[in-house]
Amino acid sequence: MTDRPLTLMAVHAHPDDEATGTGGILARYAAEGIRTVLVTCTDGGCGDGPGGVKPGDPGHDPAAVASMRRQELKASCDVLKVSDLEMLDYADSGMMGWPSNDAPGSFWQTPVAEGAARLAELMRHYRPDVVVTYDENGFYGHPDHIQAHRITMAALEMTTLTPKVYWTTMPHSTMQRFAEAMREFHGDMPEPDPAEAAAMAEIGLPDHEITTWVDTTAFSGQKFDALAAHASQGENIFFLKMGKERFGELMGMETYVRVKDTTGAAVPENDLFAGLR
């Protein structure tokens, strides 16, 4: 036995991803006395600037955006009671196909081994019992999410650690509820074209393939407030438009696929730390 606290490490791509994908578990496990470590890989410089100015438009300053988003990230971490924030500070690569994908120093252009070595050093320091990141497609195909997945899995191979490892996902039933909510809040929203609809259908997993369902309903208010801390990106955060109560109804359950485990805990499970306590 050891007096070292149980530790959760979440590896995310950008400021605000921590709230969208894992805000519930970060708040819940912090409240349970578990050490929560957030690693954010990029500086978020391809986000919206003041006044909603978009990347590539006149007046968009990636360095200024990154500085602003760093402060928002710290505020979000305060809301979620995150124990430790680590920023790798790679340049945001932007959406797939953007010119910023090819920029020297962007996360997408960083050799996986380099990013993994830095992350492995953090893993050796914090010795996480649970690691959470994205799947091979970064959930929805964002290059920085894909790269975060790659460096996380490579970093684990560089260490002797054997944490439980999870990938974030969404059950198809919840994706359907999200689609209905978007139509509810955007009555004039056009139907997606067939290609877009097909791509959306590939996101997430059938409900029966979800291994881990963590009820974070009691912490959905914190999750909402953490998202709201990223005020500069509010135009892009659909969930903020629905208000706290509706948000809690839709976002109270966080779901994962367990991909590495040495505990033998049965699945489906309702706790990332099943078999560890």
PDB file of N, CA and C in Angstrom, residues 9-23 25-26 38-42 69 73 92 107-108 119 123 131-154 156 165-170 203 205 255-260:
ATOM      1  N   MET A   9      -5.262  11.211 -15.177  1.00  0.00           N
ATOM      2  CA  MET A   9      -4.643  12.124 -16.133  1.00  0.00           C
ATOM      3  C   MET A   9      -5.499  12.166 -17.391  1.00  0.00           C
ATOM      4  N   ALA A  10      -5.940  13.351 -17.766  1.00  0.00           N
ATOM      5  CA  ALA A  10      -6.693  13.546 -19.007  1.00  0.00           C
ATOM      6  C   ALA A  10      -5.818  14.314 -19.985  1.00  0.00           C
ATOM      7  N   VAL A  11      -5.638  13.769 -21.186  1.00  0.00           N
ATOM      8  CA  VAL A  11      -4.798  14.403 -22.203  1.00  0.00           C
ATOM      9  C   VAL A  11      -5.711  14.958 -23.297  1.00  0.00           C
ATOM     10  N   HIS A  12      -5.712  16.278 -23.418  1.00  0.00           N
ATOM     11  CA  HIS A  12      -6.588  16.952 -24.372  1.00  0.00           C
ATOM     12  C   HIS A  12      -5.791  17.805 -25.354  1.00  0.00           C
ATOM     13  N   ALA A  13      -6.460  18.202 -26.428  1.00  0.00           N
ATOM     14  CA  ALA A  13      -5.794  18.940 -27.497  1.00  0.00           C
ATOM     15  C   ALA A  13      -5.758  20.442 -27.252  1.00  0.00           C
ATOM     16  N   HIS A  14      -6.910  21.035 -26.885  1.00  0.00           N
ATOM     17  CA  HIS A  14      -7.036  22.491 -26.817  1.00  0.00           C
ATOM     18  C   HIS A  14      -7.650  22.940 -25.496  1.00  0.00           C
ATOM     19  N   PRO A  15      -7.433  24.185 -25.119  1.00  0.00           N
ATOM     20  CA  PRO A  15      -8.232  24.770 -24.051  1.00  0.00           C
ATOM     21  C   PRO A  15      -9.714  24.699 -24.441  1.00  0.00           C
ATOM     22  N   ASP A  16     -10.532  24.249 -23.578  1.00  0.00           N
ATOM     23  CA  ASP A  16     -11.997  24.030 -23.614  1.00  0.00           C
ATOM     24  C   ASP A  16     -12.356  22.565 -23.858  1.00  0.00           C
ATOM     25  N   ASP A  17     -11.440  21.773 -24.451  1.00  0.00           N
ATOM     26  CA  ASP A  17     -11.725  20.346 -24.631  1.00  0.00           C
ATOM     27  C   ASP A  17     -11.898  19.638 -23.289  1.00  0.00           C
ATOM     28  N   GLU A  18     -11.183  20.113 -22.282  1.00  0.00           N
ATOM     29  CA  GLU A  18     -11.259  19.449 -20.971  1.00  0.00           C
ATOM     30  C   GLU A  18     -12.666  19.530 -20.398  1.00  0.00           C
ATOM     31  N   ALA A  19     -13.357  20.631 -20.689  1.00  0.00           N
ATOM     32  CA  ALA A  19     -14.703  20.812 -20.148  1.00  0.00           C
ATOM     33  C   ALA A  19     -15.731  20.046 -20.960  1.00  0.00           C
ATOM     34  N   THR A  20     -15.606  20.106 -22.278  1.00  0.00           N
ATOM     35  CA  THR A  20     -16.580  19.449 -23.141  1.00  0.00           C
ATOM     36  C   THR A  20     -16.574  17.946 -22.949  1.00  0.00           C
ATOM     37  N   GLY A  21     -15.398  17.346 -22.996  1.00  0.00           N
ATOM     38  CA  GLY A  21     -15.318  15.888 -23.001  1.00  0.00           C
ATOM     39  C   GLY A  21     -15.216  15.246 -21.645  1.00  0.00           C
ATOM     40  N   THR A  22     -14.564  15.927 -20.694  1.00  0.00           N
ATOM     41  CA  THR A  22     -14.273  15.274 -19.419  1.00  0.00           C
ATOM     42  C   THR A  22     -14.532  16.170 -18.212  1.00  0.00           C
ATOM     43  N   GLY A  23     -15.281  17.248 -18.399  1.00  0.00           N
ATOM     44  CA  GLY A  23     -15.544  18.149 -17.277  1.00  0.00           C
ATOM     45  C   GLY A  23     -16.218  17.454 -16.107  1.00  0.00           C
ATOM     46  N   ILE A  25     -16.063  14.152 -15.192  1.00  0.00           N
ATOM     47  CA  ILE A  25     -15.196  13.260 -14.403  1.00  0.00           C
ATOM     48  C   ILE A  25     -14.125  14.047 -13.654  1.00  0.00           C
ATOM     49  N   LEU A  26     -13.622  15.134 -14.264  1.00  0.00           N
ATOM     50  CA  LEU A  26     -12.618  15.935 -13.555  1.00  0.00           C
ATOM     51  C   LEU A  26     -13.213  16.499 -12.271  1.00  0.00           C
ATOM     52  N   LEU A  38      -4.543  17.543 -15.736  1.00  0.00           N
ATOM     53  CA  LEU A  38      -4.941  17.875 -17.106  1.00  0.00           C
ATOM     54  C   LEU A  38      -3.708  18.252 -17.906  1.00  0.00           C
ATOM     55  N   VAL A  39      -3.520  17.568 -19.029  1.00  0.00           N
ATOM     56  CA  VAL A  39      -2.464  17.921 -19.976  1.00  0.00           C
ATOM     57  C   VAL A  39      -3.137  18.472 -21.221  1.00  0.00           C
ATOM     58  N   THR A  40      -2.845  19.725 -21.567  1.00  0.00           N
ATOM     59  CA  THR A  40      -3.389  20.360 -22.759  1.00  0.00           C
ATOM     60  C   THR A  40      -2.249  20.535 -23.759  1.00  0.00           C
ATOM     61  N   CYS A  41      -2.420  19.958 -24.947  1.00  0.00           N
ATOM     62  CA  CYS A  41      -1.296  19.849 -25.876  1.00  0.00           C
ATOM     63  C   CYS A  41      -1.015  21.118 -26.679  1.00  0.00           C
ATOM     64  N   THR A  42      -2.051  21.893 -27.036  1.00  0.00           N
ATOM     65  CA  THR A  42      -1.831  23.074 -27.878  1.00  0.00           C
ATOM     66  C   THR A  42      -2.238  24.354 -27.170  1.00  0.00           C
ATOM     67  N   ARG A  69      -6.650  32.450 -24.142  1.00  0.00           N
ATOM     68  CA  ARG A  69      -7.209  31.124 -23.881  1.00  0.00           C
ATOM     69  C   ARG A  69      -6.493  30.422 -22.723  1.00  0.00           C
ATOM     70  N   LEU A  73      -8.435  28.811 -19.676  1.00  0.00           N
ATOM     71  CA  LEU A  73      -8.183  27.431 -19.271  1.00  0.00           C
ATOM     72  C   LEU A  73      -7.928  27.354 -17.771  1.00  0.00           C
ATOM     73  N   ASP A  92      -1.445  25.485 -32.141  1.00  0.00           N
ATOM     74  CA  ASP A  92      -2.718  24.920 -32.596  1.00  0.00           C
ATOM     75  C   ASP A  92      -2.648  24.697 -34.105  1.00  0.00           C
ATOM     76  N   PHE A 107       1.288  21.382 -33.777  1.00  0.00           N
ATOM     77  CA  PHE A 107       1.210  20.072 -33.133  1.00  0.00           C
ATOM     78  C   PHE A 107       1.121  18.958 -34.168  1.00  0.00           C
ATOM     79  N   TRP A 108       0.386  19.201 -35.242  1.00  0.00           N
ATOM     80  CA  TRP A 108       0.216  18.199 -36.299  1.00  0.00           C
ATOM     81  C   TRP A 108       1.545  17.869 -36.971  1.00  0.00           C
ATOM     82  N   LEU A 119       5.353  13.857 -22.901  1.00  0.00           N
ATOM     83  CA  LEU A 119       4.211  13.369 -22.132  1.00  0.00           C
ATOM     84  C   LEU A 119       4.625  12.216 -21.217  1.00  0.00           C
ATOM     85  N   MET A 123       4.002  11.567 -17.265  1.00  0.00           N
ATOM     86  CA  MET A 123       3.414  10.339 -16.728  1.00  0.00           C
ATOM     87  C   MET A 123       4.287   9.739 -15.631  1.00  0.00           C
ATOM     88  N   VAL A 131      -5.718   6.953 -17.352  1.00  0.00           N
ATOM     89  CA  VAL A 131      -5.394   7.925 -18.403  1.00  0.00           C
ATOM     90  C   VAL A 131      -6.561   7.967 -19.379  1.00  0.00           C
ATOM     91  N   VAL A 132      -6.981   9.177 -19.709  1.00  0.00           N
ATOM     92  CA  VAL A 132      -8.091   9.379 -20.647  1.00  0.00           C
ATOM     93  C   VAL A 132      -7.620  10.250 -21.802  1.00  0.00           C
ATOM     94  N   THR A 133      -7.923   9.839 -23.025  1.00  0.00           N
ATOM     95  CA  THR A 133      -7.656  10.662 -24.206  1.00  0.00           C
ATOM     96  C   THR A 133      -8.664  10.300 -25.289  1.00  0.00           C
ATOM     97  N   TYR A 134      -8.384  10.666 -26.535  1.00  0.00           N
ATOM     98  CA  TYR A 134      -9.294  10.408 -27.647  1.00  0.00           C
ATOM     99  C   TYR A 134      -8.973   9.070 -28.325  1.00  0.00           C
ATOM    100  N   ASP A 135      -9.894   8.665 -29.221  1.00  0.00           N
ATOM    101  CA  ASP A 135      -9.644   7.476 -30.038  1.00  0.00           C
ATOM    102  C   ASP A 135      -8.767   7.838 -31.238  1.00  0.00           C
ATOM    103  N   GLU A 136      -8.535   6.860 -32.118  1.00  0.00           N
ATOM    104  CA  GLU A 136      -7.609   7.056 -33.242  1.00  0.00           C
ATOM    105  C   GLU A 136      -8.028   8.186 -34.172  1.00  0.00           C
ATOM    106  N   ASN A 137      -9.328   8.453 -34.232  1.00  0.00           N
ATOM    107  CA  ASN A 137      -9.834   9.521 -35.105  1.00  0.00           C
ATOM    108  C   ASN A 137     -10.034  10.826 -34.347  1.00  0.00           C
ATOM    109  N   GLY A 138      -9.530  10.888 -33.134  1.00  0.00           N
ATOM    110  CA  GLY A 138      -9.705  12.109 -32.364  1.00  0.00           C
ATOM    111  C   GLY A 138     -11.157  12.454 -32.131  1.00  0.00           C
ATOM    112  N   PHE A 139     -12.007  11.444 -32.079  1.00  0.00           N
ATOM    113  CA  PHE A 139     -13.457  11.519 -31.928  1.00  0.00           C
ATOM    114  C   PHE A 139     -14.155  12.027 -33.183  1.00  0.00           C
ATOM    115  N   TYR A 140     -13.652  13.147 -33.756  1.00  0.00           N
ATOM    116  CA  TYR A 140     -14.349  13.654 -34.944  1.00  0.00           C
ATOM    117  C   TYR A 140     -13.392  14.110 -36.048  1.00  0.00           C
ATOM    118  N   GLY A 141     -12.135  13.669 -35.983  1.00  0.00           N
ATOM    119  CA  GLY A 141     -11.229  13.915 -37.090  1.00  0.00           C
ATOM    120  C   GLY A 141     -10.385  15.170 -37.009  1.00  0.00           C
ATOM    121  N   HIS A 142     -10.368  15.848 -35.879  1.00  0.00           N
ATOM    122  CA  HIS A 142      -9.520  17.045 -35.744  1.00  0.00           C
ATOM    123  C   HIS A 142      -8.060  16.611 -35.646  1.00  0.00           C
ATOM    124  N   PRO A 143      -7.158  17.224 -36.430  1.00  0.00           N
ATOM    125  CA  PRO A 143      -5.759  16.774 -36.422  1.00  0.00           C
ATOM    126  C   PRO A 143      -5.112  16.817 -35.040  1.00  0.00           C
ATOM    127  N   ASP A 144      -5.399  17.840 -34.250  1.00  0.00           N
ATOM    128  CA  ASP A 144      -4.773  17.917 -32.933  1.00  0.00           C
ATOM    129  C   ASP A 144      -5.304  16.855 -31.985  1.00  0.00           C
ATOM    130  N   HIS A 145      -6.558  16.478 -32.147  1.00  0.00           N
ATOM    131  CA  HIS A 145      -7.116  15.397 -31.324  1.00  0.00           C
ATOM    132  C   HIS A 145      -6.472  14.062 -31.714  1.00  0.00           C
ATOM    133  N   ILE A 146      -6.318  13.861 -33.017  1.00  0.00           N
ATOM    134  CA  ILE A 146      -5.656  12.637 -33.497  1.00  0.00           C
ATOM    135  C   ILE A 146      -4.226  12.576 -32.962  1.00  0.00           C
ATOM    136  N   GLN A 147      -3.539  13.706 -33.006  1.00  0.00           N
ATOM    137  CA  GLN A 147      -2.150  13.742 -32.531  1.00  0.00           C
ATOM    138  C   GLN A 147      -2.069  13.516 -31.018  1.00  0.00           C
ATOM    139  N   ALA A 148      -3.049  14.045 -30.282  1.00  0.00           N
ATOM    140  CA  ALA A 148      -3.077  13.813 -28.833  1.00  0.00           C
ATOM    141  C   ALA A 148      -3.229  12.321 -28.539  1.00  0.00           C
ATOM    142  N   HIS A 149      -4.091  11.663 -29.305  1.00  0.00           N
ATOM    143  CA  HIS A 149      -4.221  10.206 -29.174  1.00  0.00           C
ATOM    144  C   HIS A 149      -2.878   9.522 -29.441  1.00  0.00           C
ATOM    145  N   ARG A 150      -2.235   9.918 -30.518  1.00  0.00           N
ATOM    146  CA  ARG A 150      -0.990   9.250 -30.909  1.00  0.00           C
ATOM    147  C   ARG A 150       0.092   9.410 -29.854  1.00  0.00           C
ATOM    148  N   ILE A 151       0.275  10.613 -29.351  1.00  0.00           N
ATOM    149  CA  ILE A 151       1.363  10.805 -28.392  1.00  0.00           C
ATOM    150  C   ILE A 151       1.036  10.143 -27.053  1.00  0.00           C
ATOM    151  N   THR A 152      -0.251  10.081 -26.701  1.00  0.00           N
ATOM    152  CA  THR A 152      -0.617   9.433 -25.447  1.00  0.00           C
ATOM    153  C   THR A 152      -0.310   7.944 -25.492  1.00  0.00           C
ATOM    154  N   MET A 153      -0.721   7.303 -26.565  1.00  0.00           N
ATOM    155  CA  MET A 153      -0.500   5.859 -26.655  1.00  0.00           C
ATOM    156  C   MET A 153       0.997   5.550 -26.786  1.00  0.00           C
ATOM    157  N   ALA A 154       1.727   6.409 -27.495  1.00  0.00           N
ATOM    158  CA  ALA A 154       3.176   6.209 -27.619  1.00  0.00           C
ATOM    159  C   ALA A 154       3.877   6.465 -26.285  1.00  0.00           C
ATOM    160  N   LEU A 156       2.697   6.002 -23.292  1.00  0.00           N
ATOM    161  CA  LEU A 156       2.470   4.859 -22.407  1.00  0.00           C
ATOM    162  C   LEU A 156       3.461   3.732 -22.705  1.00  0.00           C
ATOM    163  N   VAL A 165      -6.614   2.642 -19.264  1.00  0.00           N
ATOM    164  CA  VAL A 165      -6.606   3.645 -20.336  1.00  0.00           C
ATOM    165  C   VAL A 165      -7.973   3.663 -21.003  1.00  0.00           C
ATOM    166  N   TYR A 166      -8.490   4.872 -21.181  1.00  0.00           N
ATOM    167  CA  TYR A 166      -9.808   5.067 -21.768  1.00  0.00           C
ATOM    168  C   TYR A 166      -9.765   6.055 -22.915  1.00  0.00           C
ATOM    169  N   TRP A 167     -10.627   5.826 -23.898  1.00  0.00           N
ATOM    170  CA  TRP A 167     -10.854   6.793 -24.970  1.00  0.00           C
ATOM    171  C   TRP A 167     -12.246   7.365 -24.815  1.00  0.00           C
ATOM    172  N   THR A 168     -12.361   8.692 -24.959  1.00  0.00           N
ATOM    173  CA  THR A 168     -13.668   9.325 -24.908  1.00  0.00           C
ATOM    174  C   THR A 168     -14.503   8.893 -26.111  1.00  0.00           C
ATOM    175  N   THR A 169     -15.786   8.773 -25.895  1.00  0.00           N
ATOM    176  CA  THR A 169     -16.693   8.437 -26.988  1.00  0.00           C
ATOM    177  C   THR A 169     -18.092   8.902 -26.631  1.00  0.00           C
ATOM    178  N   MET A 170     -19.028   8.660 -27.542  1.00  0.00           N
ATOM    179  CA  MET A 170     -20.418   9.043 -27.327  1.00  0.00           C
ATOM    180  C   MET A 170     -21.312   7.937 -27.870  1.00  0.00           C
ATOM    181  N   ILE A 203     -19.561   9.075 -36.004  1.00  0.00           N
ATOM    182  CA  ILE A 203     -19.044   9.570 -34.731  1.00  0.00           C
ATOM    183  C   ILE A 203     -19.670   8.783 -33.586  1.00  0.00           C
ATOM    184  N   LEU A 205     -20.167   5.491 -30.879  1.00  0.00           N
ATOM    185  CA  LEU A 205     -20.277   4.036 -30.973  1.00  0.00           C
ATOM    186  C   LEU A 205     -21.690   3.583 -30.652  1.00  0.00           C
ATOM    187  N   THR A 255     -19.129   9.027 -21.171  1.00  0.00           N
ATOM    188  CA  THR A 255     -18.964   7.646 -21.622  1.00  0.00           C
ATOM    189  C   THR A 255     -17.597   7.425 -22.260  1.00  0.00           C
ATOM    190  N   TYR A 256     -17.082   6.208 -22.082  1.00  0.00           N
ATOM    191  CA  TYR A 256     -15.719   5.886 -22.493  1.00  0.00           C
ATOM    192  C   TYR A 256     -15.620   4.444 -22.969  1.00  0.00           C
ATOM    193  N   VAL A 257     -14.560   4.190 -23.707  1.00  0.00           N
ATOM    194  CA  VAL A 257     -14.193   2.820 -24.059  1.00  0.00           C
ATOM    195  C   VAL A 257     -12.883   2.498 -23.344  1.00  0.00           C
ATOM    196  N   ARG A 258     -12.885   1.438 -22.587  1.00  0.00           N
ATOM    197  CA  ARG A 258     -11.679   1.014 -21.875  1.00  0.00           C
ATOM    198  C   ARG A 258     -10.824   0.196 -22.839  1.00  0.00           C
ATOM    199  N   VAL A 259      -9.572   0.621 -23.024  1.00  0.00           N
ATOM    200  CA  VAL A 259      -8.706  -0.052 -23.997  1.00  0.00           C
ATOM    201  C   VAL A 259      -7.494  -0.736 -23.372  1.00  0.00           C
ATOM    202  N   LYS A 260      -7.172  -0.387 -22.134  1.00  0.00           N
ATOM    203  CA  LYS A 260      -6.101  -1.073 -21.409  1.00  0.00           C
ATOM    204  C   LYS A 260      -6.529  -1.225 -19.956  1.00  0.00           C
TER     205      LYS A 260
END
